[in-house]
Amino acid sequence: MAGALIGLLFVAISVASDRLAREEDGAQVHRIRASAALTAFTNALAVSLFALVPGHKIGWAAVSVSAGGLAFVVAALLSLVRLGLLRGGQVRWSTVRDAVFLFSLAGVFVIQLVEAILIVTSSSNPGAVDTIAILVIVCFLVGISRAWELVGGPSFGIAHEVTALVRGHGNEPADEDAPASASDKL
């Protein structure tokens, strides 16, 4: 399944290649999103495949991919800082959202690293294995979400819709069939 999703990610990257190739701040954010999806899918694929090897514990595989994931997050955050997207001045909401996402992804990788170290240091720890299995699912969902954003799929988040309703409430066109009030005539 992870292999198929990685294949779909490459299709999404090819569809969005014009946005990724530009030399502007927004393009870097799209490149970070594409890399985040690839990192999440690679994490899930590697852990899943090593879990299939008979008699092999997933501890070292999970240690490796979580360390790689943490390195990616640090590089992505440094990239946002380098571009000035997280320093002083006016910070856009989308940049803050991307930074929060990256910190959340770092949290996933830290938890995975801790649980993987528990598996490596103790011969049997079913709770740690279960946690890593859940984190693999989280990585699948993160990868799918980031790939969807990459291709520009529509977003119907609750915060976005409520904000649009509040902003649009005062801009509603008047009903032409309704009788005009005295203030409308002035």
PDB file of C-alpha atoms in Angstrom:
ATOM      1  CA  MET A   1       0.000   0.000   0.000  1.00  0.00           C
ATOM      2  CA  ALA A   2       2.797   2.445   0.853  1.00  0.00           C
ATOM      3  CA  GLY A   3       4.449   1.698  -2.493  1.00  0.00           C
ATOM      4  CA  ALA A   4       1.236   2.560  -4.324  1.00  0.00           C
ATOM      5  CA  LEU A   5       0.873   5.778  -2.348  1.00  0.00           C
ATOM      6  CA  ILE A   6       4.472   6.747  -3.111  1.00  0.00           C
ATOM      7  CA  GLY A   7       3.709   6.134  -6.788  1.00  0.00           C
ATOM      8  CA  LEU A   8       0.677   8.408  -6.506  1.00  0.00           C
ATOM      9  CA  LEU A   9       2.858  11.009  -4.811  1.00  0.00           C
ATOM     10  CA  PHE A  10       5.204  10.987  -7.798  1.00  0.00           C
ATOM     11  CA  VAL A  11       2.185  11.523 -10.058  1.00  0.00           C
ATOM     12  CA  ALA A  12       1.111  14.419  -7.815  1.00  0.00           C
ATOM     13  CA  ILE A  13       4.610  15.901  -7.977  1.00  0.00           C
ATOM     14  CA  SER A  14       4.602  15.675 -11.762  1.00  0.00           C
ATOM     15  CA  VAL A  15       1.197  17.389 -11.895  1.00  0.00           C
ATOM     16  CA  ALA A  16       2.454  20.178  -9.618  1.00  0.00           C
ATOM     17  CA  SER A  17       5.925  20.366 -11.166  1.00  0.00           C
ATOM     18  CA  ASP A  18       5.442  23.952 -12.383  1.00  0.00           C
ATOM     19  CA  ARG A  19       4.793  25.149  -8.807  1.00  0.00           C
ATOM     20  CA  LEU A  20       7.768  23.190  -7.486  1.00  0.00           C
ATOM     21  CA  ALA A  21      10.222  24.477 -10.103  1.00  0.00           C
ATOM     22  CA  ARG A  22       9.701  28.201  -9.487  1.00  0.00           C
ATOM     23  CA  GLU A  23      12.339  30.230  -7.673  1.00  0.00           C
ATOM     24  CA  GLU A  24      10.157  31.968  -5.100  1.00  0.00           C
ATOM     25  CA  ASP A  25       9.275  31.517  -1.436  1.00  0.00           C
ATOM     26  CA  GLY A  26       5.943  29.872  -2.230  1.00  0.00           C
ATOM     27  CA  ALA A  27       7.652  27.256  -4.363  1.00  0.00           C
ATOM     28  CA  GLN A  28       9.946  26.343  -1.474  1.00  0.00           C
ATOM     29  CA  VAL A  29       6.909  25.761   0.731  1.00  0.00           C
ATOM     30  CA  HIS A  30       5.480  23.425  -1.942  1.00  0.00           C
ATOM     31  CA  ARG A  31       8.810  21.593  -2.115  1.00  0.00           C
ATOM     32  CA  ILE A  32       8.742  21.198   1.670  1.00  0.00           C
ATOM     33  CA  ARG A  33       5.191  19.832   1.479  1.00  0.00           C
ATOM     34  CA  ALA A  34       6.208  17.356  -1.237  1.00  0.00           C
ATOM     35  CA  SER A  35       9.229  16.269   0.801  1.00  0.00           C
ATOM     36  CA  ALA A  36       7.087  15.899   3.916  1.00  0.00           C
ATOM     37  CA  ALA A  37       4.738  13.575   2.055  1.00  0.00           C
ATOM     38  CA  LEU A  38       7.650  11.540   0.728  1.00  0.00           C
ATOM     39  CA  THR A  39       9.263  11.385   4.191  1.00  0.00           C
ATOM     40  CA  ALA A  40       6.005  10.223   5.804  1.00  0.00           C
ATOM     41  CA  PHE A  41       5.380   7.578   3.118  1.00  0.00           C
ATOM     42  CA  THR A  42       9.004   6.370   3.236  1.00  0.00           C
ATOM     43  CA  ASN A  43       8.780   6.065   7.011  1.00  0.00           C
ATOM     44  CA  ALA A  44       5.604   4.004   6.776  1.00  0.00           C
ATOM     45  CA  LEU A  45       6.960   1.865   3.938  1.00  0.00           C
ATOM     46  CA  ALA A  46      10.287   1.086   5.618  1.00  0.00           C
ATOM     47  CA  VAL A  47       8.771   0.187   8.983  1.00  0.00           C
ATOM     48  CA  SER A  48       6.035  -1.899   7.336  1.00  0.00           C
ATOM     49  CA  LEU A  49       8.455  -3.808   5.133  1.00  0.00           C
ATOM     50  CA  PHE A  50      10.868  -4.562   7.977  1.00  0.00           C
ATOM     51  CA  ALA A  51       7.920  -5.730  10.080  1.00  0.00           C
ATOM     52  CA  LEU A  52       7.286  -8.393   7.425  1.00  0.00           C
ATOM     53  CA  VAL A  53      10.744  -9.949   7.788  1.00  0.00           C
ATOM     54  CA  PRO A  54      10.312 -13.061   9.969  1.00  0.00           C
ATOM     55  CA  GLY A  55      12.117 -12.895  13.275  1.00  0.00           C
ATOM     56  CA  HIS A  56      13.308  -9.351  12.652  1.00  0.00           C
ATOM     57  CA  LYS A  57      12.312  -6.700  15.114  1.00  0.00           C
ATOM     58  CA  ILE A  58      11.242  -3.358  13.711  1.00  0.00           C
ATOM     59  CA  GLY A  59      13.269  -1.477  16.313  1.00  0.00           C
ATOM     60  CA  TRP A  60      16.351  -0.624  14.238  1.00  0.00           C
ATOM     61  CA  ALA A  61      14.291   0.174  11.146  1.00  0.00           C
ATOM     62  CA  ALA A  62      12.114   2.525  13.175  1.00  0.00           C
ATOM     63  CA  VAL A  63      15.192   4.131  14.780  1.00  0.00           C
ATOM     64  CA  SER A  64      16.686   4.762  11.340  1.00  0.00           C
ATOM     65  CA  VAL A  65      13.634   6.224   9.636  1.00  0.00           C
ATOM     66  CA  SER A  66      12.624   8.322  12.637  1.00  0.00           C
ATOM     67  CA  ALA A  67      16.135   9.800  12.805  1.00  0.00           C
ATOM     68  CA  GLY A  68      15.924  10.534   9.076  1.00  0.00           C
ATOM     69  CA  GLY A  69      12.500  12.075   9.564  1.00  0.00           C
ATOM     70  CA  LEU A  70      13.789  14.314  12.344  1.00  0.00           C
ATOM     71  CA  ALA A  71      16.678  15.415  10.098  1.00  0.00           C
ATOM     72  CA  PHE A  72      14.129  16.313   7.403  1.00  0.00           C
ATOM     73  CA  VAL A  73      12.029  18.356   9.856  1.00  0.00           C
ATOM     74  CA  VAL A  74      15.075  20.291  11.068  1.00  0.00           C
ATOM     75  CA  ALA A  75      16.113  21.002   7.456  1.00  0.00           C
ATOM     76  CA  ALA A  76      12.586  22.111   6.511  1.00  0.00           C
ATOM     77  CA  LEU A  77      12.311  24.442   9.503  1.00  0.00           C
ATOM     78  CA  LEU A  78      15.749  25.890   8.728  1.00  0.00           C
ATOM     79  CA  SER A  79      14.591  26.457   5.169  1.00  0.00           C
ATOM     80  CA  LEU A  80      11.521  28.374   6.382  1.00  0.00           C
ATOM     81  CA  VAL A  81      13.722  30.460   8.684  1.00  0.00           C
ATOM     82  CA  ARG A  82      16.292  31.077   5.927  1.00  0.00           C
ATOM     83  CA  LEU A  83      13.569  32.347   3.617  1.00  0.00           C
ATOM     84  CA  GLY A  84      12.421  34.672   6.371  1.00  0.00           C
ATOM     85  CA  LEU A  85       9.018  33.037   6.520  1.00  0.00           C
ATOM     86  CA  LEU A  86       9.276  32.446  10.278  1.00  0.00           C
ATOM     87  CA  ARG A  87      11.281  35.517  11.327  1.00  0.00           C
ATOM     88  CA  GLY A  88       9.942  38.911  12.328  1.00  0.00           C
ATOM     89  CA  GLY A  89       7.796  40.983  10.043  1.00  0.00           C
ATOM     90  CA  GLN A  90       4.434  39.762   8.920  1.00  0.00           C
ATOM     91  CA  VAL A  91       4.043  35.995   9.044  1.00  0.00           C
ATOM     92  CA  ARG A  92       1.348  34.453   6.872  1.00  0.00           C
ATOM     93  CA  TRP A  93      -1.134  32.021   8.402  1.00  0.00           C
ATOM     94  CA  SER A  94      -0.178  29.328   5.881  1.00  0.00           C
ATOM     95  CA  THR A  95       3.468  29.564   6.974  1.00  0.00           C
ATOM     96  CA  VAL A  96       2.491  29.244  10.631  1.00  0.00           C
ATOM     97  CA  ARG A  97       0.312  26.258   9.696  1.00  0.00           C
ATOM     98  CA  ASP A  98       3.245  24.651   7.864  1.00  0.00           C
ATOM     99  CA  ALA A  99       5.550  25.248  10.849  1.00  0.00           C
ATOM    100  CA  VAL A 100       2.988  23.752  13.262  1.00  0.00           C
ATOM    101  CA  PHE A 101       2.651  20.786  10.928  1.00  0.00           C
ATOM    102  CA  LEU A 102       6.432  20.319  10.900  1.00  0.00           C
ATOM    103  CA  PHE A 103       6.610  20.455  14.699  1.00  0.00           C
ATOM    104  CA  SER A 104       3.772  17.903  14.863  1.00  0.00           C
ATOM    105  CA  LEU A 105       5.610  15.665  12.410  1.00  0.00           C
ATOM    106  CA  ALA A 106       8.715  16.021  14.590  1.00  0.00           C
ATOM    107  CA  GLY A 107       6.582  14.882  17.531  1.00  0.00           C
ATOM    108  CA  VAL A 108       5.566  11.766  15.596  1.00  0.00           C
ATOM    109  CA  PHE A 109       9.210  11.007  14.820  1.00  0.00           C
ATOM    110  CA  VAL A 110      10.336  11.624  18.414  1.00  0.00           C
ATOM    111  CA  ILE A 111       7.665   9.277  19.774  1.00  0.00           C
ATOM    112  CA  GLN A 112       8.621   6.708  17.151  1.00  0.00           C
ATOM    113  CA  LEU A 113      12.304   7.059  18.064  1.00  0.00           C
ATOM    114  CA  VAL A 114      11.617   6.615  21.781  1.00  0.00           C
ATOM    115  CA  GLU A 115       9.392   3.582  21.188  1.00  0.00           C
ATOM    116  CA  ALA A 116      11.923   2.095  18.769  1.00  0.00           C
ATOM    117  CA  ILE A 117      14.691   2.473  21.353  1.00  0.00           C
ATOM    118  CA  LEU A 118      12.436   0.663  23.849  1.00  0.00           C
ATOM    119  CA  ILE A 119      12.052  -2.189  21.351  1.00  0.00           C
ATOM    120  CA  VAL A 120      15.803  -2.366  20.716  1.00  0.00           C
ATOM    121  CA  THR A 121      16.689  -2.343  24.418  1.00  0.00           C
ATOM    122  CA  SER A 122      14.048  -4.832  25.588  1.00  0.00           C
ATOM    123  CA  SER A 123      13.369  -8.113  23.857  1.00  0.00           C
ATOM    124  CA  SER A 124       9.597  -7.947  24.065  1.00  0.00           C
ATOM    125  CA  ASN A 125       7.608  -4.771  24.283  1.00  0.00           C
ATOM    126  CA  PRO A 126       4.220  -5.188  22.601  1.00  0.00           C
ATOM    127  CA  GLY A 127       3.090  -1.724  23.698  1.00  0.00           C
ATOM    128  CA  ALA A 128       5.965  -0.070  21.832  1.00  0.00           C
ATOM    129  CA  VAL A 129       5.276  -2.165  18.737  1.00  0.00           C
ATOM    130  CA  ASP A 130       1.608  -1.159  18.867  1.00  0.00           C
ATOM    131  CA  THR A 131       2.569   2.511  19.186  1.00  0.00           C
ATOM    132  CA  ILE A 132       4.849   2.264  16.169  1.00  0.00           C
ATOM    133  CA  ALA A 133       2.073   0.554  14.205  1.00  0.00           C
ATOM    134  CA  ILE A 134      -0.247   3.460  15.022  1.00  0.00           C
ATOM    135  CA  LEU A 135       2.461   5.940  14.010  1.00  0.00           C
ATOM    136  CA  VAL A 136       2.796   4.137  10.665  1.00  0.00           C
ATOM    137  CA  ILE A 137      -0.918   4.782  10.123  1.00  0.00           C
ATOM    138  CA  VAL A 138      -0.409   8.429  11.111  1.00  0.00           C
ATOM    139  CA  CYS A 139       2.412   8.689   8.569  1.00  0.00           C
ATOM    140  CA  PHE A 140       0.133   7.273   5.863  1.00  0.00           C
ATOM    141  CA  LEU A 141      -2.504   9.877   6.673  1.00  0.00           C
ATOM    142  CA  VAL A 142       0.067  12.686   6.776  1.00  0.00           C
ATOM    143  CA  GLY A 143       1.447  11.637   3.405  1.00  0.00           C
ATOM    144  CA  ILE A 144      -1.999  11.492   1.839  1.00  0.00           C
ATOM    145  CA  SER A 145      -2.913  14.904   3.254  1.00  0.00           C
ATOM    146  CA  ARG A 146       0.298  16.532   2.031  1.00  0.00           C
ATOM    147  CA  ALA A 147      -0.041  14.951  -1.423  1.00  0.00           C
ATOM    148  CA  TRP A 148      -3.608  16.284  -1.633  1.00  0.00           C
ATOM    149  CA  GLU A 149      -2.395  19.777  -0.769  1.00  0.00           C
ATOM    150  CA  LEU A 150       0.401  19.445  -3.301  1.00  0.00           C
ATOM    151  CA  VAL A 151      -1.962  18.856  -6.213  1.00  0.00           C
ATOM    152  CA  GLY A 152      -4.164  21.709  -5.043  1.00  0.00           C
ATOM    153  CA  GLY A 153      -7.080  19.565  -3.965  1.00  0.00           C
ATOM    154  CA  PRO A 154     -10.004  21.472  -2.487  1.00  0.00           C
ATOM    155  CA  SER A 155      -9.961  22.150   1.220  1.00  0.00           C
ATOM    156  CA  PHE A 156     -13.106  22.230   3.306  1.00  0.00           C
ATOM    157  CA  GLY A 157     -11.625  22.676   6.763  1.00  0.00           C
ATOM    158  CA  ILE A 158     -13.953  23.889   9.481  1.00  0.00           C
ATOM    159  CA  ALA A 159     -11.777  26.896  10.345  1.00  0.00           C
ATOM    160  CA  HIS A 160     -11.631  27.948   6.689  1.00  0.00           C
ATOM    161  CA  GLU A 161     -15.381  27.656   6.216  1.00  0.00           C
ATOM    162  CA  VAL A 162     -16.260  29.513   9.433  1.00  0.00           C
ATOM    163  CA  THR A 163     -13.828  32.301   8.541  1.00  0.00           C
ATOM    164  CA  ALA A 164     -15.321  32.546   5.045  1.00  0.00           C
ATOM    165  CA  LEU A 165     -18.833  32.728   6.516  1.00  0.00           C
ATOM    166  CA  VAL A 166     -17.877  35.451   8.985  1.00  0.00           C
ATOM    167  CA  ARG A 167     -16.020  37.509   6.385  1.00  0.00           C
ATOM    168  CA  GLY A 168     -18.721  37.039   3.763  1.00  0.00           C
ATOM    169  CA  HIS A 169     -21.673  37.741   6.074  1.00  0.00           C
ATOM    170  CA  GLY A 170     -21.434  41.523   5.704  1.00  0.00           C
ATOM    171  CA  ASN A 171     -20.903  41.295   1.943  1.00  0.00           C
ATOM    172  CA  GLU A 172     -24.117  39.489   1.041  1.00  0.00           C
ATOM    173  CA  PRO A 173     -25.871  40.963  -2.000  1.00  0.00           C
ATOM    174  CA  ALA A 174     -29.223  42.526  -1.276  1.00  0.00           C
ATOM    175  CA  ASP A 175     -32.292  40.609  -2.328  1.00  0.00           C
ATOM    176  CA  GLU A 176     -33.682  42.529  -5.317  1.00  0.00           C
ATOM    177  CA  ASP A 177     -37.264  41.421  -4.652  1.00  0.00           C
ATOM    178  CA  ALA A 178     -37.229  42.716  -1.062  1.00  0.00           C
ATOM    179  CA  PRO A 179     -38.730  46.135  -0.424  1.00  0.00           C
ATOM    180  CA  ALA A 180     -36.099  48.839   0.087  1.00  0.00           C
ATOM    181  CA  SER A 181     -35.835  50.297   3.566  1.00  0.00           C
ATOM    182  CA  ALA A 182     -35.720  54.019   4.231  1.00  0.00           C
ATOM    183  CA  SER A 183     -31.932  53.885   4.766  1.00  0.00           C
ATOM    184  CA  ASP A 184     -31.459  52.131   1.387  1.00  0.00           C
ATOM    185  CA  LYS A 185     -33.260  54.993  -0.391  1.00  0.00           C
ATOM    186  CA  LEU A 186     -30.885  57.622   0.950  1.00  0.00           C
TER     187      LEU A 186
END
